[in-house]
Structure formats: structure tokens, C-alpha cells
């Protein structure tokens, strides 16, 4: 697996793929989808697909691919090696969603939540397989959100393909297990060799599992918190763990789509209290001078002091 | 974002982001530096910030662009106010005018350095050092020479003519810069099918008058308006509709509308209400992964971690 396209710029989403086996363009194929790194506050989320001809399903089973979570790292690497070598009939593709992509999606003005991002990534990968000429007939997916709805959505987008969405699909269907191994291996490698774009000097790489409840991860997050910038792009800013730490330890940053309320905001926005309309004619007290709209439209003010 | 962030009070800055003409910082002909000075604003009668170039040769006004949610990154530092200061040339006569006008009430010719004095703003006498000041006094005052001494007296007629010229030149500038002077707001990206030629000359005059009024007292502004033969705009208050209260009368009360038709058989019941546009868009929102409102009220069940 050549990760260099992603490592060149790890702030964006990146697709890696194997060669498409010729047999997959001729015969009916099945495809499995799984993801790795959904929960951690650190590092990317990786989506993987694996596909092979329906007729070769049994062969895949005999190669003992299993749910990636039941395997050690060494076993996973080993199995990925096997999958990659079986390139005469097994193909794979990965979408690495950088932590920066996740942060900016979830925190943008119109929120794009993780489920929607996951669904769209999965759909994108299936489309990639179709566009590459893979004769897809069956798709197996580990669910994100309610399985039934997800299945309906996918069936609707890909008519003519038999879509099966199941929780724990990675232990039920070998092709999903294979996809999960590809995704997990890619994530492990990316996290281990993360190139920090920021100038941090020698970064401590012992950040634990990257899950919010891991004490090592928490300690690392505390150590690398910058009061102005927050975190390196390795951290998912949209995770509440990161947000809570920034709220308490970093400088407050205000955006114009922050939800604020209370009197002060109202005053800042120039809103008048309802009561002011009922008071005795407040005309005389107010400053009579009204700045011309040439200036107010351009947000220009005179100053009395610097 | 649920966390409430406190707005810290503004800390005084010792640096500013300024846009200024080169002539502001041109110091080679003088030993003094350009300086910010507080002078009486002729329009508001309160203190405003101005700048005098080296040797008090030239007067500049200081305007600040100020909008919420802005900050500067300057080199390796952050400046929390996103203010942008503009230092632009200004005719010193505008600031001298109020002093002359006030002294003019006595009707006497006086030496100008006796007129332009202000206990609150001692810097105002420096206005007379500006290259343009003494020469342009002719525009607003009559002059008498006694030996080597010059005496001045405010002239309302001359001032009106001078201000009218200012308005006319402003109109030229407004047209040249293509500034929208009509009623209502125009976006610069909004393309009008109708040409702008339907703007009346009066709109330009009024707009220019408003702009010039930012630099003169309210009384002068009104005098200028009639000098330009522009009628004062009627205030919107007078056009308010009369109150709708009904008069009491002794006559028996009758229904204003015939409600009996609602009971008749040919009154067909309306089909169930259609959804409003807002309800429609709401119903289209992707609700996958969202909790129902009810779920927040049932006893908490710890969600299984994946």
C-alpha cells in the first residue's frame, strides 16, 4: 500500500486503490464496505471497499479474513499482504478522510454530520468501483445509523444492485472483513507515521489509541494545546473532547454563527428591548447625530481615542 | 456550540493596522513626526481623532472600519481588534469653520490666531500651520489688512458658496465612483437591468449634501439644504396611518361579516391544510442518527460503545 499520495498533503481527503482485476470486469462481483477510525479524536477516518467475483467468495473465506477487531496488528498486516497478493481476483480501494476534512465538514456553517459524511464516502467508493468497470451485483455494508434506512438509501442510489446493510457485517461477510482489514491497516499506518504540517519540533508520538477516553490521548491533547490555534490538524476539532479543552484552556474565539443570547448580544446587535418602545418619549436624550449612510454602510466610524 | 464564552473586555492595543497616504509619513522636510491629535468634530461638537503630518503641514481625518468578529494576524502576533484605520486627507477649513462662525457672531474683524483657540482642544491652533489653511480662509471669511497684520470676519454667504462647490464636487466624485445614491440598498453584485440613469440629479445632490453634513454643524447643514434649494424631506411620522379605534355608539352591535354562510350546506370544508414552505423543508431534513425528542425524557441507557 503506497500511502505517499496522502502523506503529500494530509489535510484533505485522499483515495488509494489497487489495480482492478480483469476478472472483476467480466464476472458478477460482490463488494464489502467498512470503516476504521470512526471514534478517535486523533487521526483520519478510513473507508475501505473490497471486491471480488461472486464465484470466488469461498476462496476468500478460506484465506481466514475475519473481523479486523479480533486480529492483532501483525495478523492484520499479514492478511492485507495476502489480499494484495491475490490481485488476480481481489481489488480494493480506500478513502482516507483526514481529521481536517472531518473537522471542517462538521464545523462548517451548514453542518455536515459524521453520518452524512460516512454515507457519502461509502457511496463515492461504490461509484468508483462502478466507474472502473467492476460488474457489481451485491454490496455488503456495515451499518451507520439505522440499517434499514441506510439500505433503502443505497438501493435507491444503485438500482440493480442487491444491497445488504447489517450491523456487525464485518464478522458476517468475508468481503466486508476484507474491506475492514484494508481500512484498519491504512489507518494504523497513517496514524503511526503522521507527518505534522505544523512546526512542532519533536512531537511526542505516544498518543495512545486516539480514543477520547484513553488517558494517554488526553494527556497528549493537553500538552499540544496552543492557546491561539488550538491543535495541529491531526486532531478532530469537532470532537467534544477537543472542544471542551479549548473552551477551558485556550483563548475564546467568536464566530458570527455562534449561538449567543442574552442582553449583551442584543445590545451588540443593536436590538432594542421591547420595553423601550413603551417608555416616555425617549427622543430628547438620544444622540441626535446620525452618521450618514455612506459611512454606516461601509462600517466606518470616527474615533475619539485610539 | 453549547459552551458559553465570555467576551473579555477590550485590551488596549499598542499597534494598529492603518491605511495611509505616503504623504502622512513623509518627514524629510521637517523634524517633527506625524501625530494623532484630538480635535473638535465640527459635526458632533465632540472629540474626534485626526492626524497632522510632519510639521503640521497637512490634516488627515481618521476613520475606522469596525465590524464584529474580526481579528488580525500581524506577523507572528494576533491582534484581537479587527479594526482597519484609514488616514485620509481632509480640508482643515472644515475644522476652522466652527471657530470663525462662532466669533463671527460678534461681527468684528479679528486676527485668526485669536479666533482659533479652544481650551478643551489646545491642538486646534496647529490647524493654522497647514499649508492650505491661511490661503483658503478667503472662502469662508472676509479679510482686512492693516499694515502687516491680517484680520478676518466670518461670512455666511461666502461659506454657503464654498459649501455648494464642495457638494458639487462630491456629486462628480460620486458619479465617477459609481456610488449608489438612490433609496434602498444596492448590492454591488446585484446586476440591475434598468440603467442607473434614472437616478435623479436630486438624489445625488441630497447624498452629497448628507456627506458634507458629516463635516459641518447641524445649523449649517440646514442652511446649506435651503441654499441648494432642496426641500426638507417630510418625516415619516406625519404619514403614519390614523389609529383604527372604532367609535363607540349607542346603536346595537352588528356583525361586520355574515357568518351564517358557514352553516349552510354548500359551504364545503377545506381539505386538510397543506404544509407551509418552512414545514416542507423541515420534513426533508436528513434525520438519520438524530434522537427523537422523547428519548431525552426516558431513563438513560448507556449507549454501547463501538
PDB file of N, CA and C in Angstrom, chain A residues 35 69 113 115-116 142 146 149 228-229 247 252-256 258 260-261 268 289-295 297-306, chain B residues 3-7 12 16 36 38 43-44 47-49 63-69 73 78 83 85-86 179 181-182 207 210-211 214-215 288-289 306:
ATOM      1  N   UNK A  35     -15.402   0.695   7.705  1.00  0.00           N
ATOM      2  CA  UNK A  35     -14.609   1.877   8.023  1.00  0.00           C
ATOM      3  C   UNK A  35     -13.747   1.607   9.246  1.00  0.00           C
ATOM      4  N   UNK A  69     -11.204  -6.458  14.209  1.00  0.00           N
ATOM      5  CA  UNK A  69     -11.033  -6.164  15.641  1.00  0.00           C
ATOM      6  C   UNK A  69     -10.584  -7.399  16.413  1.00  0.00           C
ATOM      7  N   UNK A 113     -22.908  16.340   9.224  1.00  0.00           N
ATOM      8  CA  UNK A 113     -22.540  15.473  10.331  1.00  0.00           C
ATOM      9  C   UNK A 113     -21.793  14.229   9.878  1.00  0.00           C
ATOM     10  N   UNK A 115     -22.366  11.074  10.155  1.00  0.00           N
ATOM     11  CA  UNK A 115     -23.117  10.034   9.453  1.00  0.00           C
ATOM     12  C   UNK A 115     -23.264  10.360   7.972  1.00  0.00           C
ATOM     13  N   UNK A 116     -23.603  11.619   7.693  1.00  0.00           N
ATOM     14  CA  UNK A 116     -23.769  12.020   6.295  1.00  0.00           C
ATOM     15  C   UNK A 116     -22.435  11.889   5.558  1.00  0.00           C
ATOM     16  N   UNK A 142     -21.443  -2.574   6.553  1.00  0.00           N
ATOM     17  CA  UNK A 142     -21.649  -2.463   7.989  1.00  0.00           C
ATOM     18  C   UNK A 142     -22.391  -1.154   8.210  1.00  0.00           C
ATOM     19  N   UNK A 146     -29.453   3.725  11.499  1.00  0.00           N
ATOM     20  CA  UNK A 146     -30.408   2.616  11.336  1.00  0.00           C
ATOM     21  C   UNK A 146     -30.158   1.870  10.015  1.00  0.00           C
ATOM     22  N   UNK A 149     -32.901   2.067   6.935  1.00  0.00           N
ATOM     23  CA  UNK A 149     -32.922   3.314   6.165  1.00  0.00           C
ATOM     24  C   UNK A 149     -31.720   3.415   5.247  1.00  0.00           C
ATOM     25  N   UNK A 228      -3.830  29.963  20.962  1.00  0.00           N
ATOM     26  CA  UNK A 228      -4.434  30.687  19.841  1.00  0.00           C
ATOM     27  C   UNK A 228      -4.987  29.730  18.786  1.00  0.00           C
ATOM     28  N   UNK A 229      -4.177  28.767  18.380  1.00  0.00           N
ATOM     29  CA  UNK A 229      -4.563  27.916  17.249  1.00  0.00           C
ATOM     30  C   UNK A 229      -5.262  26.624  17.662  1.00  0.00           C
ATOM     31  N   UNK A 247     -12.234  25.240  25.067  1.00  0.00           N
ATOM     32  CA  UNK A 247     -13.077  26.212  25.760  1.00  0.00           C
ATOM     33  C   UNK A 247     -12.480  26.614  27.096  1.00  0.00           C
ATOM     34  N   UNK A 252     -10.731  32.478  23.913  1.00  0.00           N
ATOM     35  CA  UNK A 252     -12.062  32.382  23.301  1.00  0.00           C
ATOM     36  C   UNK A 252     -12.039  33.009  21.910  1.00  0.00           C
ATOM     37  N   UNK A 253     -12.629  32.295  20.970  1.00  0.00           N
ATOM     38  CA  UNK A 253     -12.734  32.821  19.607  1.00  0.00           C
ATOM     39  C   UNK A 253     -14.216  32.901  19.268  1.00  0.00           C
ATOM     40  N   UNK A 254     -14.623  34.035  18.756  1.00  0.00           N
ATOM     41  CA  UNK A 254     -16.044  34.206  18.445  1.00  0.00           C
ATOM     42  C   UNK A 254     -16.263  34.232  16.945  1.00  0.00           C
ATOM     43  N   UNK A 255     -17.247  33.463  16.510  1.00  0.00           N
ATOM     44  CA  UNK A 255     -17.603  33.434  15.094  1.00  0.00           C
ATOM     45  C   UNK A 255     -18.984  34.022  14.943  1.00  0.00           C
ATOM     46  N   UNK A 256     -19.275  34.512  13.757  1.00  0.00           N
ATOM     47  CA  UNK A 256     -20.575  35.185  13.659  1.00  0.00           C
ATOM     48  C   UNK A 256     -21.733  34.214  13.542  1.00  0.00           C
ATOM     49  N   UNK A 258     -21.882  31.793  15.903  1.00  0.00           N
ATOM     50  CA  UNK A 258     -22.020  31.282  17.264  1.00  0.00           C
ATOM     51  C   UNK A 258     -23.416  31.573  17.751  1.00  0.00           C
ATOM     52  N   UNK A 260     -25.372  32.805  20.384  1.00  0.00           N
ATOM     53  CA  UNK A 260     -25.262  33.564  21.620  1.00  0.00           C
ATOM     54  C   UNK A 260     -26.638  34.091  21.945  1.00  0.00           C
ATOM     55  N   UNK A 261     -26.828  34.353  23.199  1.00  0.00           N
ATOM     56  CA  UNK A 261     -28.071  35.041  23.524  1.00  0.00           C
ATOM     57  C   UNK A 261     -27.847  35.933  24.728  1.00  0.00           C
ATOM     58  N   UNK A 268     -25.315  44.382  21.449  1.00  0.00           N
ATOM     59  CA  UNK A 268     -24.269  44.424  20.436  1.00  0.00           C
ATOM     60  C   UNK A 268     -24.881  44.474  19.046  1.00  0.00           C
ATOM     61  N   UNK A 289     -27.120  63.087  16.518  1.00  0.00           N
ATOM     62  CA  UNK A 289     -26.338  62.969  15.302  1.00  0.00           C
ATOM     63  C   UNK A 289     -26.434  61.562  14.700  1.00  0.00           C
ATOM     64  N   UNK A 290     -26.877  61.519  13.468  1.00  0.00           N
ATOM     65  CA  UNK A 290     -26.923  60.234  12.780  1.00  0.00           C
ATOM     66  C   UNK A 290     -25.889  60.237  11.669  1.00  0.00           C
ATOM     67  N   UNK A 291     -24.988  59.271  11.746  1.00  0.00           N
ATOM     68  CA  UNK A 291     -23.939  59.223  10.740  1.00  0.00           C
ATOM     69  C   UNK A 291     -24.541  58.912   9.379  1.00  0.00           C
ATOM     70  N   UNK A 292     -24.013  59.546   8.366  1.00  0.00           N
ATOM     71  CA  UNK A 292     -24.540  59.355   7.021  1.00  0.00           C
ATOM     72  C   UNK A 292     -24.353  57.918   6.564  1.00  0.00           C
ATOM     73  N   UNK A 293     -25.282  57.453   5.731  1.00  0.00           N
ATOM     74  CA  UNK A 293     -25.241  56.043   5.354  1.00  0.00           C
ATOM     75  C   UNK A 293     -24.019  55.674   4.538  1.00  0.00           C
ATOM     76  N   UNK A 294     -23.377  56.659   3.932  1.00  0.00           N
ATOM     77  CA  UNK A 294     -22.132  56.346   3.227  1.00  0.00           C
ATOM     78  C   UNK A 294     -21.164  55.664   4.191  1.00  0.00           C
ATOM     79  N   UNK A 295     -21.113  56.182   5.411  1.00  0.00           N
ATOM     80  CA  UNK A 295     -20.188  55.621   6.397  1.00  0.00           C
ATOM     81  C   UNK A 295     -20.749  54.381   7.073  1.00  0.00           C
ATOM     82  N   UNK A 297     -22.899  52.242   5.972  1.00  0.00           N
ATOM     83  CA  UNK A 297     -22.919  51.093   5.064  1.00  0.00           C
ATOM     84  C   UNK A 297     -21.538  50.477   4.912  1.00  0.00           C
ATOM     85  N   UNK A 298     -20.520  51.317   5.076  1.00  0.00           N
ATOM     86  CA  UNK A 298     -19.149  50.819   4.934  1.00  0.00           C
ATOM     87  C   UNK A 298     -18.516  50.502   6.266  1.00  0.00           C
ATOM     88  N   UNK A 299     -19.326  50.533   7.339  1.00  0.00           N
ATOM     89  CA  UNK A 299     -18.849  50.240   8.688  1.00  0.00           C
ATOM     90  C   UNK A 299     -17.703  51.158   9.097  1.00  0.00           C
ATOM     91  N   UNK A 300     -17.797  52.408   8.691  1.00  0.00           N
ATOM     92  CA  UNK A 300     -16.741  53.356   9.037  1.00  0.00           C
ATOM     93  C   UNK A 300     -17.209  54.268  10.167  1.00  0.00           C
ATOM     94  N   UNK A 301     -16.308  54.482  11.098  1.00  0.00           N
ATOM     95  CA  UNK A 301     -16.646  55.296  12.262  1.00  0.00           C
ATOM     96  C   UNK A 301     -15.563  56.310  12.501  1.00  0.00           C
ATOM     97  N   UNK A 302     -15.968  57.410  13.109  1.00  0.00           N
ATOM     98  CA  UNK A 302     -14.960  58.316  13.637  1.00  0.00           C
ATOM     99  C   UNK A 302     -14.486  57.748  14.961  1.00  0.00           C
ATOM    100  N   UNK A 303     -13.276  58.105  15.334  1.00  0.00           N
ATOM    101  CA  UNK A 303     -12.750  57.627  16.605  1.00  0.00           C
ATOM    102  C   UNK A 303     -12.517  58.822  17.507  1.00  0.00           C
ATOM    103  N   UNK A 304     -12.672  58.609  18.815  1.00  0.00           N
ATOM    104  CA  UNK A 304     -12.303  59.684  19.721  1.00  0.00           C
ATOM    105  C   UNK A 304     -10.971  59.378  20.381  1.00  0.00           C
ATOM    106  N   UNK A 305     -10.675  58.091  20.523  1.00  0.00           N
ATOM    107  CA  UNK A 305      -9.353  57.707  21.031  1.00  0.00           C
ATOM    108  C   UNK A 305      -8.881  56.492  20.262  1.00  0.00           C
ATOM    109  N   UNK A 306      -7.632  56.214  20.391  1.00  0.00           N
ATOM    110  CA  UNK A 306      -7.094  55.009  19.753  1.00  0.00           C
ATOM    111  C   UNK A 306      -7.245  53.833  20.690  1.00  0.00           C
TER     112      UNK A 306
ATOM    113  N   UNK B   3     -21.226  25.645  24.864  1.00  0.00           N
ATOM    114  CA  UNK B   3     -20.467  26.365  25.879  1.00  0.00           C
ATOM    115  C   UNK B   3     -20.604  27.870  25.691  1.00  0.00           C
ATOM    116  N   UNK B   4     -20.811  28.542  26.797  1.00  0.00           N
ATOM    117  CA  UNK B   4     -20.903  29.997  26.699  1.00  0.00           C
ATOM    118  C   UNK B   4     -19.519  30.598  26.848  1.00  0.00           C
ATOM    119  N   UNK B   5     -19.191  31.435  25.945  1.00  0.00           N
ATOM    120  CA  UNK B   5     -17.860  32.030  26.001  1.00  0.00           C
ATOM    121  C   UNK B   5     -17.992  33.465  26.470  1.00  0.00           C
ATOM    122  N   UNK B   6     -17.157  33.798  27.385  1.00  0.00           N
ATOM    123  CA  UNK B   6     -17.205  35.175  27.897  1.00  0.00           C
ATOM    124  C   UNK B   6     -16.370  36.064  27.000  1.00  0.00           C
ATOM    125  N   UNK B   7     -16.911  37.220  26.715  1.00  0.00           N
ATOM    126  CA  UNK B   7     -16.149  38.185  25.949  1.00  0.00           C
ATOM    127  C   UNK B   7     -15.292  38.976  26.908  1.00  0.00           C
ATOM    128  N   UNK B  12      -6.254  47.372  25.647  1.00  0.00           N
ATOM    129  CA  UNK B  12      -5.687  48.431  24.831  1.00  0.00           C
ATOM    130  C   UNK B  12      -4.583  47.892  23.935  1.00  0.00           C
ATOM    131  N   UNK B  16      -1.600  49.345  15.535  1.00  0.00           N
ATOM    132  CA  UNK B  16      -2.809  49.491  14.733  1.00  0.00           C
ATOM    133  C   UNK B  16      -2.514  49.067  13.314  1.00  0.00           C
ATOM    134  N   UNK B  36      -1.124  61.712  15.947  1.00  0.00           N
ATOM    135  CA  UNK B  36      -2.569  61.714  16.147  1.00  0.00           C
ATOM    136  C   UNK B  36      -2.917  62.859  17.084  1.00  0.00           C
ATOM    137  N   UNK B  38      -6.359  65.039  19.001  1.00  0.00           N
ATOM    138  CA  UNK B  38      -7.812  65.093  19.248  1.00  0.00           C
ATOM    139  C   UNK B  38      -8.292  66.509  19.012  1.00  0.00           C
ATOM    140  N   UNK B  43     -19.137  68.407  13.313  1.00  0.00           N
ATOM    141  CA  UNK B  43     -20.499  67.900  13.174  1.00  0.00           C
ATOM    142  C   UNK B  43     -21.085  67.484  14.528  1.00  0.00           C
ATOM    143  N   UNK B  44     -20.298  66.796  15.345  1.00  0.00           N
ATOM    144  CA  UNK B  44     -20.825  66.297  16.615  1.00  0.00           C
ATOM    145  C   UNK B  44     -20.471  67.202  17.779  1.00  0.00           C
ATOM    146  N   UNK B  47     -15.072  65.256  20.753  1.00  0.00           N
ATOM    147  CA  UNK B  47     -13.707  64.971  20.329  1.00  0.00           C
ATOM    148  C   UNK B  47     -13.677  63.912  19.246  1.00  0.00           C
ATOM    149  N   UNK B  48     -12.862  64.142  18.238  1.00  0.00           N
ATOM    150  CA  UNK B  48     -12.598  63.109  17.242  1.00  0.00           C
ATOM    151  C   UNK B  48     -11.107  63.078  16.972  1.00  0.00           C
ATOM    152  N   UNK B  49     -10.695  61.961  16.413  1.00  0.00           N
ATOM    153  CA  UNK B  49      -9.270  61.773  16.182  1.00  0.00           C
ATOM    154  C   UNK B  49      -8.883  62.226  14.776  1.00  0.00           C
ATOM    155  N   UNK B  63     -10.599  57.443  10.147  1.00  0.00           N
ATOM    156  CA  UNK B  63     -11.844  56.667  10.221  1.00  0.00           C
ATOM    157  C   UNK B  63     -11.462  55.215  10.458  1.00  0.00           C
ATOM    158  N   UNK B  64     -12.314  54.527  11.194  1.00  0.00           N
ATOM    159  CA  UNK B  64     -12.017  53.130  11.497  1.00  0.00           C
ATOM    160  C   UNK B  64     -13.075  52.235  10.884  1.00  0.00           C
ATOM    161  N   UNK B  65     -12.622  51.211  10.186  1.00  0.00           N
ATOM    162  CA  UNK B  65     -13.529  50.157   9.747  1.00  0.00           C
ATOM    163  C   UNK B  65     -13.655  49.193  10.907  1.00  0.00           C
ATOM    164  N   UNK B  66     -14.880  48.997  11.373  1.00  0.00           N
ATOM    165  CA  UNK B  66     -15.076  48.173  12.554  1.00  0.00           C
ATOM    166  C   UNK B  66     -16.285  47.284  12.342  1.00  0.00           C
ATOM    167  N   UNK B  67     -16.077  45.984  12.452  1.00  0.00           N
ATOM    168  CA  UNK B  67     -17.194  45.068  12.325  1.00  0.00           C
ATOM    169  C   UNK B  67     -16.959  43.942  13.316  1.00  0.00           C
ATOM    170  N   UNK B  68     -18.034  43.337  13.773  1.00  0.00           N
ATOM    171  CA  UNK B  68     -17.889  42.240  14.726  1.00  0.00           C
ATOM    172  C   UNK B  68     -17.161  41.057  14.108  1.00  0.00           C
ATOM    173  N   UNK B  69     -16.567  40.274  14.948  1.00  0.00           N
ATOM    174  CA  UNK B  69     -15.922  39.016  14.546  1.00  0.00           C
ATOM    175  C   UNK B  69     -14.807  39.216  13.527  1.00  0.00           C
ATOM    176  N   UNK B  73      -4.034  38.856  11.995  1.00  0.00           N
ATOM    177  CA  UNK B  73      -2.779  38.153  12.210  1.00  0.00           C
ATOM    178  C   UNK B  73      -1.692  39.063  11.658  1.00  0.00           C
ATOM    179  N   UNK B  78      -1.193  38.043  17.149  1.00  0.00           N
ATOM    180  CA  UNK B  78      -2.618  38.194  16.867  1.00  0.00           C
ATOM    181  C   UNK B  78      -3.090  39.494  17.480  1.00  0.00           C
ATOM    182  N   UNK B  83      -9.855  45.984  13.548  1.00  0.00           N
ATOM    183  CA  UNK B  83     -10.068  47.340  13.057  1.00  0.00           C
ATOM    184  C   UNK B  83      -9.074  47.697  11.971  1.00  0.00           C
ATOM    185  N   UNK B  85      -7.720  51.139  10.231  1.00  0.00           N
ATOM    186  CA  UNK B  85      -7.780  52.596  10.282  1.00  0.00           C
ATOM    187  C   UNK B  85      -7.442  53.186   8.922  1.00  0.00           C
ATOM    188  N   UNK B  86      -8.212  54.188   8.544  1.00  0.00           N
ATOM    189  CA  UNK B  86      -7.929  54.914   7.311  1.00  0.00           C
ATOM    190  C   UNK B  86      -7.530  56.338   7.672  1.00  0.00           C
ATOM    191  N   UNK B 179     -21.262  55.310  -7.141  1.00  0.00           N
ATOM    192  CA  UNK B 179     -21.829  55.009  -5.832  1.00  0.00           C
ATOM    193  C   UNK B 179     -23.339  55.149  -5.890  1.00  0.00           C
ATOM    194  N   UNK B 181     -26.778  56.092  -4.921  1.00  0.00           N
ATOM    195  CA  UNK B 181     -27.280  57.143  -4.055  1.00  0.00           C
ATOM    196  C   UNK B 181     -28.785  57.079  -3.885  1.00  0.00           C
ATOM    197  N   UNK B 182     -29.428  56.162  -4.610  1.00  0.00           N
ATOM    198  CA  UNK B 182     -30.884  56.086  -4.558  1.00  0.00           C
ATOM    199  C   UNK B 182     -31.345  55.518  -3.236  1.00  0.00           C
ATOM    200  N   UNK B 207     -27.509  63.178  -1.483  1.00  0.00           N
ATOM    201  CA  UNK B 207     -26.498  62.272  -0.938  1.00  0.00           C
ATOM    202  C   UNK B 207     -25.225  63.049  -0.629  1.00  0.00           C
ATOM    203  N   UNK B 210     -25.629  65.154   2.335  1.00  0.00           N
ATOM    204  CA  UNK B 210     -25.530  64.337   3.546  1.00  0.00           C
ATOM    205  C   UNK B 210     -24.084  64.064   3.919  1.00  0.00           C
ATOM    206  N   UNK B 211     -23.278  63.797   2.909  1.00  0.00           N
ATOM    207  CA  UNK B 211     -21.865  63.507   3.162  1.00  0.00           C
ATOM    208  C   UNK B 211     -21.149  64.742   3.708  1.00  0.00           C
ATOM    209  N   UNK B 214     -21.543  65.658   7.314  1.00  0.00           N
ATOM    210  CA  UNK B 214     -20.723  64.962   8.302  1.00  0.00           C
ATOM    211  C   UNK B 214     -19.577  65.844   8.784  1.00  0.00           C
ATOM    212  N   UNK B 215     -19.359  66.973   8.086  1.00  0.00           N
ATOM    213  CA  UNK B 215     -18.200  67.809   8.394  1.00  0.00           C
ATOM    214  C   UNK B 215     -18.575  69.224   8.808  1.00  0.00           C
ATOM    215  N   UNK B 288     -31.381  11.074   9.898  1.00  0.00           N
ATOM    216  CA  UNK B 288     -30.703   9.849  10.317  1.00  0.00           C
ATOM    217  C   UNK B 288     -29.731  10.148  11.439  1.00  0.00           C
ATOM    218  N   UNK B 289     -29.739   9.292  12.432  1.00  0.00           N
ATOM    219  CA  UNK B 289     -28.806   9.436  13.516  1.00  0.00           C
ATOM    220  C   UNK B 289     -29.234  10.439  14.559  1.00  0.00           C
ATOM    221  N   UNK B 306     -18.852   1.401  20.301  1.00  0.00           N
ATOM    222  CA  UNK B 306     -18.455   0.510  19.219  1.00  0.00           C
ATOM    223  C   UNK B 306     -17.032   0.047  19.395  1.00  0.00           C
TER     224      UNK B 306
END
